[in-house]
Amino acid sequence: MKRIAVLASGRGSNFEAIARAVLSGKINAEVAVLIVDRKNIGAIERAEKLGINWVFVDPNGFPSREEYDSRIVAILKYLGVDLVCLAGYKKIVSAPFVDAFPGRIMNIHPTLLPSFPGLKPHEKVLKYGVNVSGATVHFVDKGVDTGPIIVQVAVPVSPDDTPETLSERILRYEHRIYPQAVKWFVDGRIELSGRKVIVKGADYSSLPVVPALEDF
Ligand code: GRF
């Protein structure tokens, strides 16, 4: 059975969505661990409620990001992790981390990438004035929010939106597209060739989620 790890730094609602999909049997995998880089965060509370092991790796204990990441990679390898899901993880993963899990690290970003990568995405979206935003699940490469795109959802932006209202509208879809992408991976349906991701047998012809949701 495939083993999943989630890395989070905050509230942990995407972690919970993935974990619940696994615990309910919708995703045929195990959540091996939640790794956090901060204490007293919602993600830890959720892990405890769900009975999932969590580990706090204290960034202050390491002289560089590479050394911090190499400790995390060691934990992930020790636990036999097949897929790493970044879910509200605030650190940029270093190149050796990416190389240790080629095509096996996913992230979710709450915009239609490649638009509005990086920090404060909803603020940037509202400032720019686009009428459609969304969310993207992608593989992680060595850039920031630049990796191959697996699935995207388009979500309308209203003239009265604040970053909070927009974030809330998008988050509901995040909780569906992230578990879906994980399920496709676990079921061996994702083909990666260069920047191009193909979900085998998926429906690429309908909005708002492309490819279409099947299980969530
Ligand atoms: C989500 O909006 C995600 O797209 C972004 O950070 C937020 C994390 O939320 N990367 P949560 O911690 O999963 O609730």
CSV table of C-alpha atoms and ligand atoms in Angstrom, one decimal:
chain,number,residue,atom,x,y,z
A,1,MET,CA,0.0,0.0,0.0
A,2,LYS,CA,1.3,3.5,-0.9
A,3,ARG,CA,2.4,5.6,2.0
A,4,ILE,CA,1.7,9.4,2.1
A,5,ALA,CA,3.3,12.1,4.2
A,6,VAL,CA,1.8,15.6,4.6
A,7,LEU,CA,3.9,18.7,5.5
A,8,ALA,CA,2.0,21.6,6.9
A,9,SER,CA,2.7,24.9,8.8
A,10,GLY,CA,-0.8,26.1,9.8
A,11,ARG,CA,-4.5,25.4,9.9
A,12,GLY,CA,-4.2,22.0,8.2
A,13,SER,CA,-7.6,21.9,6.4
A,14,ASN,CA,-6.1,20.4,3.3
A,15,PHE,CA,-4.2,17.8,5.4
A,16,GLU,CA,-7.5,16.9,7.0
A,17,ALA,CA,-9.2,16.5,3.6
A,18,ILE,CA,-6.5,14.2,2.4
A,19,ALA,CA,-6.4,12.2,5.7
A,20,ARG,CA,-10.2,11.8,5.8
A,21,ALA,CA,-10.2,10.5,2.2
A,22,VAL,CA,-7.6,7.9,3.2
A,23,LEU,CA,-9.3,7.0,6.5
A,24,SER,CA,-12.6,6.5,4.8
A,25,GLY,CA,-11.1,4.1,2.3
A,26,LYS,CA,-11.6,6.4,-0.7
A,27,ILE,CA,-7.9,6.5,-1.2
A,28,ASN,CA,-6.2,3.2,-1.0
A,29,ALA,CA,-3.1,4.3,1.0
A,30,GLU,CA,-1.9,5.1,4.5
A,31,VAL,CA,-1.0,8.5,5.9
A,32,ALA,CA,2.4,7.6,7.4
A,33,VAL,CA,3.0,11.0,9.1
A,34,LEU,CA,2.2,14.7,9.3
A,35,ILE,CA,5.4,16.7,9.6
A,36,VAL,CA,5.2,20.3,10.9
A,37,ASP,CA,7.7,23.1,11.2
A,38,ARG,CA,5.7,25.0,13.8
A,39,LYS,CA,4.1,24.1,17.1
A,40,ASN,CA,0.6,25.0,18.3
A,41,ILE,CA,-1.0,24.9,14.8
A,42,GLY,CA,-4.4,23.6,13.7
A,43,ALA,CA,-2.8,20.8,11.7
A,44,ILE,CA,-1.4,19.1,14.8
A,45,GLU,CA,-4.8,19.2,16.5
A,46,ARG,CA,-6.4,17.7,13.5
A,47,ALA,CA,-3.8,14.9,13.4
A,48,GLU,CA,-4.5,14.1,17.0
A,49,LYS,CA,-8.2,14.0,16.4
A,50,LEU,CA,-7.8,11.7,13.4
A,51,GLY,CA,-5.2,9.5,15.1
A,52,ILE,CA,-2.4,10.3,12.7
A,53,ASN,CA,1.2,10.5,13.9
A,54,TRP,CA,2.8,13.9,13.7
A,55,VAL,CA,6.4,15.0,14.1
A,56,PHE,CA,7.6,18.6,14.8
A,57,VAL,CA,11.0,19.2,13.2
A,58,ASP,CA,12.3,22.4,14.8
A,59,PRO,CA,13.9,24.6,12.1
A,60,ASN,CA,15.9,26.4,14.8
A,61,GLY,CA,17.9,23.2,15.3
A,62,PHE,CA,19.6,23.3,11.9
A,63,PRO,CA,22.2,25.7,10.5
A,64,SER,CA,20.8,25.7,6.9
A,65,ARG,CA,17.7,24.8,4.9
A,66,GLU,CA,19.5,22.0,3.3
A,67,GLU,CA,20.3,20.4,6.6
A,68,TYR,CA,16.8,20.9,7.8
A,69,ASP,CA,15.4,19.3,4.7
A,70,SER,CA,17.9,16.4,4.9
A,71,ARG,CA,16.5,15.6,8.3
A,72,ILE,CA,13.0,15.6,6.9
A,73,VAL,CA,14.1,13.5,3.9
A,74,ALA,CA,15.7,11.0,6.3
A,75,ILE,CA,12.4,10.7,8.2
A,76,LEU,CA,10.4,10.3,5.0
A,77,LYS,CA,12.8,7.6,3.7
A,78,TYR,CA,12.8,5.8,7.1
A,79,LEU,CA,9.0,5.7,7.0
A,80,GLY,CA,9.0,4.4,3.4
A,81,VAL,CA,7.0,7.4,2.1
A,82,ASP,CA,5.9,7.2,-1.6
A,83,LEU,CA,4.2,10.6,-1.9
A,84,VAL,CA,4.9,13.9,-0.1
A,85,CYS,CA,2.0,16.4,0.0
A,86,LEU,CA,2.8,20.0,0.9
A,87,ALA,CA,-0.4,21.5,2.3
A,88,GLY,CA,0.0,25.0,3.6
A,89,TYR,CA,3.7,24.3,4.2
A,90,LYS,CA,5.4,27.7,4.4
A,91,LYS,CA,8.9,26.7,3.5
A,92,ILE,CA,10.3,26.4,0.0
A,93,VAL,CA,11.8,22.9,-0.3
A,94,SER,CA,15.4,22.8,-1.3
A,95,ALA,CA,16.8,21.2,-4.4
A,96,PRO,CA,18.1,18.0,-2.6
A,97,PHE,CA,14.7,17.4,-1.1
A,98,VAL,CA,13.1,17.7,-4.6
A,99,ASP,CA,15.8,15.3,-6.0
A,100,ALA,CA,15.1,12.8,-3.3
A,101,PHE,CA,11.4,12.5,-4.4
A,102,PRO,CA,11.4,13.1,-8.1
A,103,GLY,CA,7.8,13.5,-9.3
A,104,ARG,CA,6.6,12.5,-5.9
A,105,ILE,CA,6.0,15.8,-4.2
A,106,MET,CA,2.7,17.7,-4.7
A,107,ASN,CA,1.6,21.1,-3.6
A,108,ILE,CA,-1.6,23.1,-3.7
A,109,HIS,CA,-1.7,26.8,-4.5
A,110,PRO,CA,-4.9,28.8,-4.3
A,111,THR,CA,-4.7,30.5,-7.7
A,112,LEU,CA,-4.8,29.4,-11.4
A,113,LEU,CA,-1.1,29.0,-11.8
A,114,PRO,CA,1.1,30.3,-13.4
A,115,SER,CA,-0.8,33.4,-12.4
A,116,PHE,CA,-0.1,34.8,-8.9
A,117,PRO,CA,2.5,32.4,-7.4
A,118,GLY,CA,4.1,32.9,-4.0
A,119,LEU,CA,2.8,34.7,-1.0
A,120,LYS,CA,-0.5,36.6,-0.5
A,121,PRO,CA,-2.1,35.1,-3.6
A,122,HIS,CA,-5.6,36.3,-2.9
A,123,GLU,CA,-4.5,39.9,-2.3
A,124,LYS,CA,-2.6,39.8,-5.6
A,125,VAL,CA,-5.6,38.4,-7.4
A,126,LEU,CA,-8.0,41.1,-6.0
A,127,LYS,CA,-5.5,43.9,-6.6
A,128,TYR,CA,-5.0,42.8,-10.2
A,129,GLY,CA,-8.8,42.6,-10.8
A,130,VAL,CA,-9.1,39.2,-12.5
A,131,ASN,CA,-12.7,37.8,-12.6
A,132,VAL,CA,-11.6,34.2,-12.4
A,133,SER,CA,-9.3,32.7,-9.9
A,134,GLY,CA,-9.1,29.1,-8.6
A,135,ALA,CA,-6.6,26.6,-7.3
A,136,THR,CA,-3.9,24.3,-8.7
A,137,VAL,CA,-2.4,21.0,-7.5
A,138,HIS,CA,1.0,20.6,-9.1
A,139,PHE,CA,4.2,18.6,-8.7
A,140,VAL,CA,6.9,20.4,-6.9
A,141,ASP,CA,10.1,21.4,-8.9
A,142,LYS,CA,12.9,23.6,-7.9
A,143,GLY,CA,11.0,26.9,-8.4
A,144,VAL,CA,8.2,28.5,-6.4
A,145,ASP,CA,4.8,27.2,-7.6
A,146,THR,CA,6.3,26.4,-11.0
A,147,GLY,CA,6.0,22.6,-11.2
A,148,PRO,CA,3.9,20.5,-13.7
A,149,ILE,CA,0.2,21.0,-13.2
A,150,ILE,CA,-2.0,18.1,-12.3
A,151,VAL,CA,-5.5,19.6,-11.8
A,152,GLN,CA,-7.0,23.0,-11.7
A,153,VAL,CA,-10.3,24.5,-10.7
A,154,ALA,CA,-11.7,27.9,-11.9
A,155,VAL,CA,-13.6,29.9,-9.2
A,156,PRO,CA,-15.4,33.2,-9.9
A,157,VAL,CA,-14.1,36.4,-8.2
A,158,SER,CA,-16.8,38.8,-7.1
A,159,PRO,CA,-16.4,42.6,-7.0
A,160,ASP,CA,-17.1,42.6,-3.3
A,161,ASP,CA,-14.6,39.9,-2.4
A,162,THR,CA,-12.0,40.3,0.3
A,163,PRO,CA,-9.1,37.9,0.5
A,164,GLU,CA,-11.0,36.1,3.2
A,165,THR,CA,-14.2,35.5,1.2
A,166,LEU,CA,-12.3,34.5,-1.9
A,167,SER,CA,-10.1,32.2,0.1
A,168,GLU,CA,-13.1,30.5,1.6
A,169,ARG,CA,-14.8,30.0,-1.8
A,170,ILE,CA,-11.7,28.5,-3.2
A,171,LEU,CA,-10.8,26.4,-0.2
A,172,ARG,CA,-14.0,24.3,-0.6
A,173,TYR,CA,-12.6,23.1,-4.0
A,174,GLU,CA,-9.1,22.7,-2.6
A,175,HIS,CA,-10.5,20.1,-0.3
A,176,ARG,CA,-11.8,18.2,-3.3
A,177,ILE,CA,-9.1,18.6,-5.9
A,178,TYR,CA,-6.2,17.7,-3.6
A,179,PRO,CA,-7.6,14.3,-2.4
A,180,GLN,CA,-8.5,13.7,-6.0
A,181,ALA,CA,-5.0,14.3,-7.2
A,182,VAL,CA,-3.6,12.0,-4.5
A,183,LYS,CA,-6.1,9.3,-5.5
A,184,TRP,CA,-5.0,9.5,-9.1
A,185,PHE,CA,-1.4,9.2,-8.0
A,186,VAL,CA,-2.1,6.3,-5.7
A,187,ASP,CA,-4.1,4.5,-8.4
A,188,GLY,CA,-1.1,4.9,-10.8
A,189,ARG,CA,-3.0,7.0,-13.2
A,190,ILE,CA,-0.6,10.0,-13.4
A,191,GLU,CA,1.9,10.1,-16.2
A,192,LEU,CA,4.6,12.8,-16.1
A,193,SER,CA,6.6,13.7,-19.2
A,194,GLY,CA,8.6,16.9,-18.8
A,195,ARG,CA,6.2,19.6,-17.8
A,196,LYS,CA,3.2,17.7,-19.0
A,197,VAL,CA,1.0,15.7,-16.7
A,198,ILE,CA,-1.6,13.3,-18.0
A,199,VAL,CA,-4.2,11.7,-15.8
A,200,LYS,CA,-4.9,8.5,-17.7
A,201,GLY,CA,-8.6,8.0,-18.6
A,202,ALA,CA,-9.6,11.4,-17.1
A,203,ASP,CA,-12.2,13.8,-18.7
A,204,TYR,CA,-10.4,17.0,-19.8
A,205,SER,CA,-13.5,18.5,-21.4
A,206,SER,CA,-15.5,20.1,-18.6
A,207,LEU,CA,-15.3,23.0,-16.2
A,208,PRO,CA,-14.8,24.2,-13.5
A,209,VAL,CA,-12.4,21.3,-12.5
A,210,VAL,CA,-10.0,20.1,-15.2
A,211,PRO,CA,-9.6,17.2,-15.4
A,212,ALA,CA,-13.1,16.5,-14.0
A,213,LEU,CA,-13.5,15.3,-10.4
A,214,GLU,CA,-14.4,11.6,-10.2
A,215,ASP,CA,-14.5,10.7,-6.5
A,216,PHE,CA,-14.7,14.0,-4.6
B,1,GRF,C1,-4.4,26.8,1.3
B,1,GRF,O1,-5.2,27.9,0.7
B,1,GRF,C2,-3.4,26.3,0.3
B,1,GRF,O2,-3.8,26.4,-1.0
B,1,GRF,C3,-2.2,27.2,0.5
B,1,GRF,O3,-2.2,27.5,1.9
B,1,GRF,C4,-3.5,27.3,2.4
B,1,GRF,C5,-3.4,26.2,3.5
B,1,GRF,O4,-4.6,26.0,4.2
B,1,GRF,N1,-1.0,26.7,0.0
B,1,GRF,P1,-4.7,24.8,5.2
B,1,GRF,O5,-3.6,24.9,6.2
B,1,GRF,O6,-4.6,23.5,4.3
B,1,GRF,O7,-6.0,24.9,5.8
